[in-house]
Short mmCIF file of C-alpha atoms and ligand atoms in Angstrom, two decimals:
data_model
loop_
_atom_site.label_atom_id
_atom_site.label_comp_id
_atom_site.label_asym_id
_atom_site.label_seq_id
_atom_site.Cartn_x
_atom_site.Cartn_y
_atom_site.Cartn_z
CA UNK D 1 0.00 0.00 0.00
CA UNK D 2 1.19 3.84 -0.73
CA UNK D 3 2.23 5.60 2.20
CA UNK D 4 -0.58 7.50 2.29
CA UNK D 5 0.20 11.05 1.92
CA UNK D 6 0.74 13.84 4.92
CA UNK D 7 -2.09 16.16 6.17
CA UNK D 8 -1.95 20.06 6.10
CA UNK D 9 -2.15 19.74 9.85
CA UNK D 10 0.47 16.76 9.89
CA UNK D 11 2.54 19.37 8.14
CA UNK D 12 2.00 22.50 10.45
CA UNK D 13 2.84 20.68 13.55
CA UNK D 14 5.84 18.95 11.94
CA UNK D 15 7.22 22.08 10.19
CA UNK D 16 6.08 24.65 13.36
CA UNK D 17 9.60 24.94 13.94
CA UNK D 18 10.62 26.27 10.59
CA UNK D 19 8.03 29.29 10.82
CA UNK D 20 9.56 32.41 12.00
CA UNK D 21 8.13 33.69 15.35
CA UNK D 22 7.07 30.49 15.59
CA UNK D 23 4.93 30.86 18.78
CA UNK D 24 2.31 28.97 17.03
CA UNK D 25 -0.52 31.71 16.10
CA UNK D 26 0.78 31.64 12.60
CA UNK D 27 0.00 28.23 12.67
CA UNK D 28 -3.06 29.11 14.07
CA UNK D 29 -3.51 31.32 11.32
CA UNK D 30 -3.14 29.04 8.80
CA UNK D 31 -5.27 26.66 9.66
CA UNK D 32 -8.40 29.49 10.09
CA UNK D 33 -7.66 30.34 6.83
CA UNK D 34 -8.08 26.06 6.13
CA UNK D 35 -11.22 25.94 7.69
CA UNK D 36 -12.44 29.03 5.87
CA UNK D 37 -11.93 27.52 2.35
CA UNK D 38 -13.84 24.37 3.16
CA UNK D 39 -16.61 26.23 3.61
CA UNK D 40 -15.88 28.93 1.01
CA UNK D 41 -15.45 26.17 -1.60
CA UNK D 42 -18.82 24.41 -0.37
CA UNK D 43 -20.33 27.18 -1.40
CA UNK D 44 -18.85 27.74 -4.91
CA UNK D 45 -19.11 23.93 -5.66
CA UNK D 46 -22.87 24.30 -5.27
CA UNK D 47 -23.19 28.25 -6.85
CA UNK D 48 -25.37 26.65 -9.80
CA UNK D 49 -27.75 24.76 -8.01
CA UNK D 50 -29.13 27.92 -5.67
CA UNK D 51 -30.03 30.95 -6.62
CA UNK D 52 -26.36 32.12 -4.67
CA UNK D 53 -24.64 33.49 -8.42
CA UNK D 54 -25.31 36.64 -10.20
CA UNK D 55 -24.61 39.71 -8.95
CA UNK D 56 -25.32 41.06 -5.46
CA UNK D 57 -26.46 44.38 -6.77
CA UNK D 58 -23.40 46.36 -4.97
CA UNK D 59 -20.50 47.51 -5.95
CA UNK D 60 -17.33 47.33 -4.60
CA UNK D 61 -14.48 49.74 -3.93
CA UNK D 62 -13.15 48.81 -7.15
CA UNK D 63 -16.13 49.68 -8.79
CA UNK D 64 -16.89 46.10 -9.78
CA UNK D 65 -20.53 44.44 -9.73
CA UNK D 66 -20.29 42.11 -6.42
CA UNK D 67 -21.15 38.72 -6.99
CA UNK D 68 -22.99 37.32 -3.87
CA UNK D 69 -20.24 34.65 -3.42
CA UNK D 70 -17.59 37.36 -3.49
CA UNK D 71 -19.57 39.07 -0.52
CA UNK D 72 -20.31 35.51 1.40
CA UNK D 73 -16.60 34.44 0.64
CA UNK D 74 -15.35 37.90 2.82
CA UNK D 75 -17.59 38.11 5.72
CA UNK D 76 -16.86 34.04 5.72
CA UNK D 77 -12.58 34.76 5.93
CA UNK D 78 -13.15 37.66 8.04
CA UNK D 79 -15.12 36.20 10.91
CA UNK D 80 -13.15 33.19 10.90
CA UNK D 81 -10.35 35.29 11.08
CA UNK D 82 -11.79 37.82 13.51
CA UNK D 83 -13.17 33.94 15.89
CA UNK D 84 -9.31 32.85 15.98
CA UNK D 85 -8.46 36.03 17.85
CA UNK D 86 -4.69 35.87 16.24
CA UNK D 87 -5.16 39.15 13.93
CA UNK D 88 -5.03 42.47 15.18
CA UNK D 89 -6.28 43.88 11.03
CA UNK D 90 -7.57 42.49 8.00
CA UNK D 91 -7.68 44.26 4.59
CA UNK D 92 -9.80 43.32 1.59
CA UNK D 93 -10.39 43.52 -1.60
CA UNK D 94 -13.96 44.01 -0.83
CA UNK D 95 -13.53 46.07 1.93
CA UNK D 96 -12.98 50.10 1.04
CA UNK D 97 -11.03 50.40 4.04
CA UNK D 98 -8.98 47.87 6.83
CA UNK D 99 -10.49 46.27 9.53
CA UNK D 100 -9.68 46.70 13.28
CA UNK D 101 -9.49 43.27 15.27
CA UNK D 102 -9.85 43.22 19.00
CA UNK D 103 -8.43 40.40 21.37
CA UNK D 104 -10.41 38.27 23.18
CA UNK D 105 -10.36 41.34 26.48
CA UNK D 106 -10.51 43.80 24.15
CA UNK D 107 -6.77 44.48 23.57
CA UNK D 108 -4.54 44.95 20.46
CA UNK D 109 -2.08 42.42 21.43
CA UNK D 110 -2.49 40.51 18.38
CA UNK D 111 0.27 40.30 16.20
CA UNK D 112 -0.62 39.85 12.53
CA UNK D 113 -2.30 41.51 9.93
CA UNK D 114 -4.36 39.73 6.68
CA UNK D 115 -4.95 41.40 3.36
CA UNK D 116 -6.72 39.16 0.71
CA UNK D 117 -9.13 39.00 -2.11
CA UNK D 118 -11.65 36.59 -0.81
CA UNK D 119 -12.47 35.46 -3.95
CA UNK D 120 -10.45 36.21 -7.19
CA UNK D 121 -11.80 36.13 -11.15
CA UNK D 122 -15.84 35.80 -9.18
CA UNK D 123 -16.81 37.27 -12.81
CA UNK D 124 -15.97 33.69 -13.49
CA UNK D 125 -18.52 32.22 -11.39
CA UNK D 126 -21.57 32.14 -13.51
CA UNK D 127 -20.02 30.26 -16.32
CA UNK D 128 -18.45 27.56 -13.78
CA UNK D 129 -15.00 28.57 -14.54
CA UNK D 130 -12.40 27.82 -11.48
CA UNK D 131 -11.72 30.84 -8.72
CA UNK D 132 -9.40 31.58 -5.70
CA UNK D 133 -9.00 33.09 -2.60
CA UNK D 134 -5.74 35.24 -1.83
CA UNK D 135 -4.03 35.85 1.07
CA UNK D 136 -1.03 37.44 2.45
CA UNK D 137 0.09 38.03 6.17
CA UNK D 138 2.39 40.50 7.58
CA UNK D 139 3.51 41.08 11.20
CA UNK D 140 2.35 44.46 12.74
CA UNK D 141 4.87 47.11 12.92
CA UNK D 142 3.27 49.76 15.35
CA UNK D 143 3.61 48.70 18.70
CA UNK D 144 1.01 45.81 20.07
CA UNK D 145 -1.70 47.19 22.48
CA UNK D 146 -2.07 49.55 20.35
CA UNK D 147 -5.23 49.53 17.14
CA UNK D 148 -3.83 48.50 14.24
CA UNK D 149 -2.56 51.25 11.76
CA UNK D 150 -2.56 51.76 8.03
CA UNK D 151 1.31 51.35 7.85
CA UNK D 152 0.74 47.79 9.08
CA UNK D 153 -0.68 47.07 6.15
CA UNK D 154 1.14 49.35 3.67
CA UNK D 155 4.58 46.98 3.89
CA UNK D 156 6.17 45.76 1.51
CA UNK D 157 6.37 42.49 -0.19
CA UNK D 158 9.35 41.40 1.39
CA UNK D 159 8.37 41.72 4.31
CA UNK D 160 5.42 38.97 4.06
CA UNK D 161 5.64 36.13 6.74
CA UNK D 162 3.18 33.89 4.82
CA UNK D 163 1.27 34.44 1.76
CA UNK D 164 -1.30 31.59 -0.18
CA UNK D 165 -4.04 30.88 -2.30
CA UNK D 166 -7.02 28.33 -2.60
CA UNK D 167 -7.90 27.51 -5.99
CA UNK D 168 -11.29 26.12 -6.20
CA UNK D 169 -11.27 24.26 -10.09
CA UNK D 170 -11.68 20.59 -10.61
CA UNK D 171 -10.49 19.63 -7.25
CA UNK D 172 -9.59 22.50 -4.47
CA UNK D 173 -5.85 23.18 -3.31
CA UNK D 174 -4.19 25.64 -0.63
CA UNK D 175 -0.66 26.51 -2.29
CA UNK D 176 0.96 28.63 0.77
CA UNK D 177 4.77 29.22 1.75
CA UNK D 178 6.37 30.54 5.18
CA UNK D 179 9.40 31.46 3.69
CA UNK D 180 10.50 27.81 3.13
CA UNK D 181 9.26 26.76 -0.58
CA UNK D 182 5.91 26.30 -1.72
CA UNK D 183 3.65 23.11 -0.97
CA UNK D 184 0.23 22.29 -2.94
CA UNK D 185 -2.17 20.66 -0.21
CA UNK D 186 -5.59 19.23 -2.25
CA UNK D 187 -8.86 18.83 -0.70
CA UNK D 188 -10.66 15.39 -0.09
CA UNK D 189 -14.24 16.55 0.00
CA UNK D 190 -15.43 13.79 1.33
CA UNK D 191 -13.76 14.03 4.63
CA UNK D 192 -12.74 17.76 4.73
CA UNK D 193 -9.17 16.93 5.26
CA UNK D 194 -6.08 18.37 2.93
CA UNK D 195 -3.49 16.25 1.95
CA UNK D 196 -0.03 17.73 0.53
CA UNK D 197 -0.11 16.14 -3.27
CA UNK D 198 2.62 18.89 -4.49
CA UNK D 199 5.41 19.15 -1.97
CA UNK D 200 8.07 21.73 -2.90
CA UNK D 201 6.69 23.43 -5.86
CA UNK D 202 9.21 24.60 -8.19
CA UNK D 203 8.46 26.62 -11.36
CA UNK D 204 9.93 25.57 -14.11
CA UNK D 205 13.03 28.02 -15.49
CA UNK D 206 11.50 28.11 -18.80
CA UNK D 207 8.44 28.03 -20.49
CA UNK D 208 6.08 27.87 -23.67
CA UNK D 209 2.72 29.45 -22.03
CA UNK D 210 2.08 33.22 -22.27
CA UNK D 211 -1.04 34.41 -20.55
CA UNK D 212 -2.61 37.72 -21.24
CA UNK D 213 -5.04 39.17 -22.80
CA UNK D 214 -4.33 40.10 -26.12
CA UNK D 215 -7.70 41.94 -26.32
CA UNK D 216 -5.61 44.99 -24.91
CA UNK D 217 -2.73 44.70 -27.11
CA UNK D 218 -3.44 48.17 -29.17
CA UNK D 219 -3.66 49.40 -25.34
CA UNK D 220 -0.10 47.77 -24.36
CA UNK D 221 3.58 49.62 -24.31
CA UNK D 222 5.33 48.73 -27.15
CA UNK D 223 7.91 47.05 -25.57
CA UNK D 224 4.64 44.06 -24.69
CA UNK D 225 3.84 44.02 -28.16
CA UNK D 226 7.32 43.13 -28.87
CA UNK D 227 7.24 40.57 -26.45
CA UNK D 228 3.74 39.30 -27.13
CA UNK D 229 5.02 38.76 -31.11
CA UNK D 230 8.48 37.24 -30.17
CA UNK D 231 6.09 34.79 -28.34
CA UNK D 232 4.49 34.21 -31.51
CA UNK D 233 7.32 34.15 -34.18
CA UNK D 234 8.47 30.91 -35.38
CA UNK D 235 12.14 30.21 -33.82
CA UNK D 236 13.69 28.02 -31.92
CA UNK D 237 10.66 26.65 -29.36
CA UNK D 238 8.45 29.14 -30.31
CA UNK D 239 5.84 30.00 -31.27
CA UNK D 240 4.56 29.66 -27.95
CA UNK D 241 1.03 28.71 -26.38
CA UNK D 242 -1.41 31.16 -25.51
CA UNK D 243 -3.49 30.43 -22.13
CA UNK D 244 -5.45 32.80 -20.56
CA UNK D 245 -8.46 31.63 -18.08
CA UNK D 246 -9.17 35.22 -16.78
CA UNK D 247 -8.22 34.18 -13.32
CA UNK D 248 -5.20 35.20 -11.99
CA UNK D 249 -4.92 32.40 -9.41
CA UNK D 250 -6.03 29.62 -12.26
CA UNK D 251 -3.42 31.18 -14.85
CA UNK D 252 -0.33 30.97 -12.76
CA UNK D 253 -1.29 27.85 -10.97
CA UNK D 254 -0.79 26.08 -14.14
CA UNK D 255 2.12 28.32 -15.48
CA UNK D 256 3.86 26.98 -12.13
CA UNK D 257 3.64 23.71 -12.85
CA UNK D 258 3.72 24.30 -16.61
CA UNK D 259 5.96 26.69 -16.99
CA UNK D 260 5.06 29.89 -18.12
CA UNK D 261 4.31 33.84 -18.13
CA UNK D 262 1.65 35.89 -17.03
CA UNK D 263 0.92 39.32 -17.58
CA UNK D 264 -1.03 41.87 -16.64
CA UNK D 265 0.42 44.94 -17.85
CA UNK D 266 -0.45 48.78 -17.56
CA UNK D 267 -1.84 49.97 -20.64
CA UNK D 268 -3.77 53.20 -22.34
CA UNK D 269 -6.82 52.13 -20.62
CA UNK D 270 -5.46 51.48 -16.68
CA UNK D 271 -1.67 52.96 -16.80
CA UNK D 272 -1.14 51.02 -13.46
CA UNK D 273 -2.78 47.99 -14.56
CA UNK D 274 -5.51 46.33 -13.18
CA UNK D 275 -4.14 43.88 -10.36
CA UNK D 276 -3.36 45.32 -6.71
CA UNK D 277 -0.63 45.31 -5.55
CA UNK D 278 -1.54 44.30 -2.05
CA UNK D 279 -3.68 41.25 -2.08
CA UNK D 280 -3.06 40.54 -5.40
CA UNK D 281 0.76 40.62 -6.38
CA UNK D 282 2.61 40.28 -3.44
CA UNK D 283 1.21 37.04 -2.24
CA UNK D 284 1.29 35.60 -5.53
CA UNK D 285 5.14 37.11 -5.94
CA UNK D 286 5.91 35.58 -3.01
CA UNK D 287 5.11 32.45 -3.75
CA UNK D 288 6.29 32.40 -7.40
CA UNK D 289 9.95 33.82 -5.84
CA UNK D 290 9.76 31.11 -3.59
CA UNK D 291 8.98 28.21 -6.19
CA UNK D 292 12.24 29.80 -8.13
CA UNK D 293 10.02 32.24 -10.58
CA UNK D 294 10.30 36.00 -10.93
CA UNK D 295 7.29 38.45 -10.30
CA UNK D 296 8.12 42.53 -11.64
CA UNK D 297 6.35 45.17 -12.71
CA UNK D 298 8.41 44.85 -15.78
CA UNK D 299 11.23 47.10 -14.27
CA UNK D 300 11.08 46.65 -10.92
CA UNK D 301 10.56 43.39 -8.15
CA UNK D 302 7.36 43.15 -7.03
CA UNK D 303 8.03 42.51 -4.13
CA UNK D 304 10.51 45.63 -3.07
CA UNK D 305 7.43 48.33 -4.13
CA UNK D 306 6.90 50.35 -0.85
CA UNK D 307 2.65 50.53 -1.03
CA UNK D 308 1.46 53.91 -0.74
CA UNK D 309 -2.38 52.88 -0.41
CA UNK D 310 -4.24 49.89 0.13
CA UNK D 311 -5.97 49.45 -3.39
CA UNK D 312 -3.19 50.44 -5.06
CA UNK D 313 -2.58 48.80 -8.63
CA UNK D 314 0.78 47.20 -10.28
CA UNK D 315 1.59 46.18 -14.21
CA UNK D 316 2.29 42.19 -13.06
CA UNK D 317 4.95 39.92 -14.92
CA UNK D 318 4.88 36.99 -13.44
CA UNK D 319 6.64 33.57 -13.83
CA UNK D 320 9.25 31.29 -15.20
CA UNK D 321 12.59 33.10 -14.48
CA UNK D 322 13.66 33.38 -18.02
CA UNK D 323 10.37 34.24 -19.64
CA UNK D 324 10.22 37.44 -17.37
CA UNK D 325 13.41 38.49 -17.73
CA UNK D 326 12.92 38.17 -21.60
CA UNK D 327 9.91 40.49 -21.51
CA UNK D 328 11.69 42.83 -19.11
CA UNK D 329 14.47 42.86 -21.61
CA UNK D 330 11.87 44.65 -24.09
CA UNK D 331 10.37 46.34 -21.40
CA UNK D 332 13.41 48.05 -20.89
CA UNK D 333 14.30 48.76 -24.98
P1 P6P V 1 -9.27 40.95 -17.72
C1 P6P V 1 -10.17 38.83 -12.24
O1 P6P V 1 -11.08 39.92 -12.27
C2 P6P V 1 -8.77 39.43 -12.28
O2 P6P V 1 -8.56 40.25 -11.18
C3 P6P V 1 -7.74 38.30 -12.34
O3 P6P V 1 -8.14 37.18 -11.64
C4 P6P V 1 -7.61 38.04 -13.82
O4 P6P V 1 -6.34 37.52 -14.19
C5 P6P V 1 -7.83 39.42 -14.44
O5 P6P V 1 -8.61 40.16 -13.50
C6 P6P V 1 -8.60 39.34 -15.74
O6 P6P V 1 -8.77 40.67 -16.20
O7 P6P V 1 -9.19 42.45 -17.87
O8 P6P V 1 -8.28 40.24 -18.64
O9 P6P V 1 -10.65 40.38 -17.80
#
């Protein structure tokens, strides 16, 4: 018989150790954030059979339509979050501004802060295409006791202690790194446990995906149109293959076990591009830096940006080391 393979809470408590300041509420953190996908991706496995898809009829900060899982999948991560008494401020995607967390006697003492999109690409819900939650967790930096501040939050990348996503497509994964490599944990529904099926995710070097959409290219700098056709010409192992699900967390999970780019760039239409920086880049840098892949505004690492507002948006190149550094080499022509 296979050794049947390790839990995500076989892992925690066997790598508890490894995690920096590891007093155990990161831990802690990480497996509210577990508990909080089960349920999230309950929910989205069943969106088609109740009348739980289409729009909410808000909008949020972003301007976007909510989608009534979006809004369930927030106020599902932030009272989990807010139960486990181990954040002293979350910030969201659908939230316009943070979120001060009390301690259990009313206190500040808490040590972390969460910033996430609760449920990436939801446009994609209605026509059953896969979503994801993002998250990314920093340590406070103004002194404990005190209510969280917007500086907490405004850190940057490299400065993450933990960052993750749940992908919720033909079977549901948490992808997440500490700082020590990624690992791919995949959900058996029918016991509600997570098992780690991709230990130490590396992406590959190189790649033959490109994902972006080429709808905008009369919109892109011409150094991405130069990119986007030396993708295309016929050399060497090009042409390359164009993927692009329309969800970020979908298009990079396979570029990192594919191999791959993926870019969102700024264009004439959003000259800071359309991902945030926050909840959207860093975590997803992080763990692409940590599987061995690059993540740049096409100049610049993501993850060394110093945020100057929560919301804030980022051009994103994001993947295989070479591939990026290629498309920052016409970036920078
Ligand atoms: P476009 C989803 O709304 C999202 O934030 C990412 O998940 C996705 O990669 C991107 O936007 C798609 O944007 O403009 O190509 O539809």
């Amino acid at each position: 018989m296979t050794q049947p393979h390790q839990t995500l809470g076989e892992y925690i408590i066997e790598n508890q150790k490894t995690f920096q300041y590891s007093s155990g509420e990161l831990s802690r953190l990480i497996n509210s954030i577990r508990l909080a996908a089960k349920v999230v991706n309950h929910e989205v496995n069943k969106a088609g059979l109740v009348d739980i898809t289409g729009a909410y009829g808000e909008t949020n900060v972003q301007g976007e339509d909510q989608q009534k899982l979006d809004v369930l999948a927030n106020e599902l991560f932030i009272e989990t979050l807010i139960n486990r008494e181990i954040v002293c401020g979350i910030a969201s995607e659908e939230e316009d501004d943070f979120i001060t967390v009390k301690g259990h006697n009313e206190n500040h003492d808490n040590k972390y802060v969460v910033l996430m999109d609760p449920l990436d690409g939801s446009s994609n819900i209605d026509v059953n295409v896969s979503v994801g939650t993002i998250f990314s967790i920093y340590r406070r930096i103004t002194p404990a006791g005190e209510p969280v501040q917007l500086k907490d939050f405004l850190q940057p990348g490299h400065q993450q202690v933990a960052a993750g996503y749940i992908i919720y497509g033909t079977s549901t994964m948490l992808v997440y790194t500490t700082g020590h490599g990624v690992n791919g944990f995949t959900l058996n529904p029918a016991i509600g446990t997570y098992y780690l099926s991709h230990p130490n995710m590396q992406f590959p070097e190189s790649g033959r995906i490109y994902s972006v959409n080429e709808g905008n290219y009369i919109h892109f700098p011409i150094g991405v149109k130069k990119y986007i056709k030396y993708c295309q010409e016929e050399e060497g192992d090009r042409p390359y293959t164009s993927r692009y699900i329309g969800s970020l967390v979908s298009d990079i999970h396979r570029n990192m076990i594919k191999g791959g780019i993926y870019m969102y760039p700024k264009s004439s239409k959003a000259e800071n591009g359309k991902l945030r920086l926050l909840y959207e880049c860093n975590p997803m840098a992080f763990i692409v830096e940590q599987a061995g892949g690059k993540a740049s505004d096409g100049f610049q690492r993501i993850m060394d940006i110093q945020p100057t507002e929560l919301h804030e948006r980022v051009p994103f190149f994001c993947g295989s080391k070479k591939m990026v550094e290629k498309a920052e080499e016409f970036m920078s022509k």
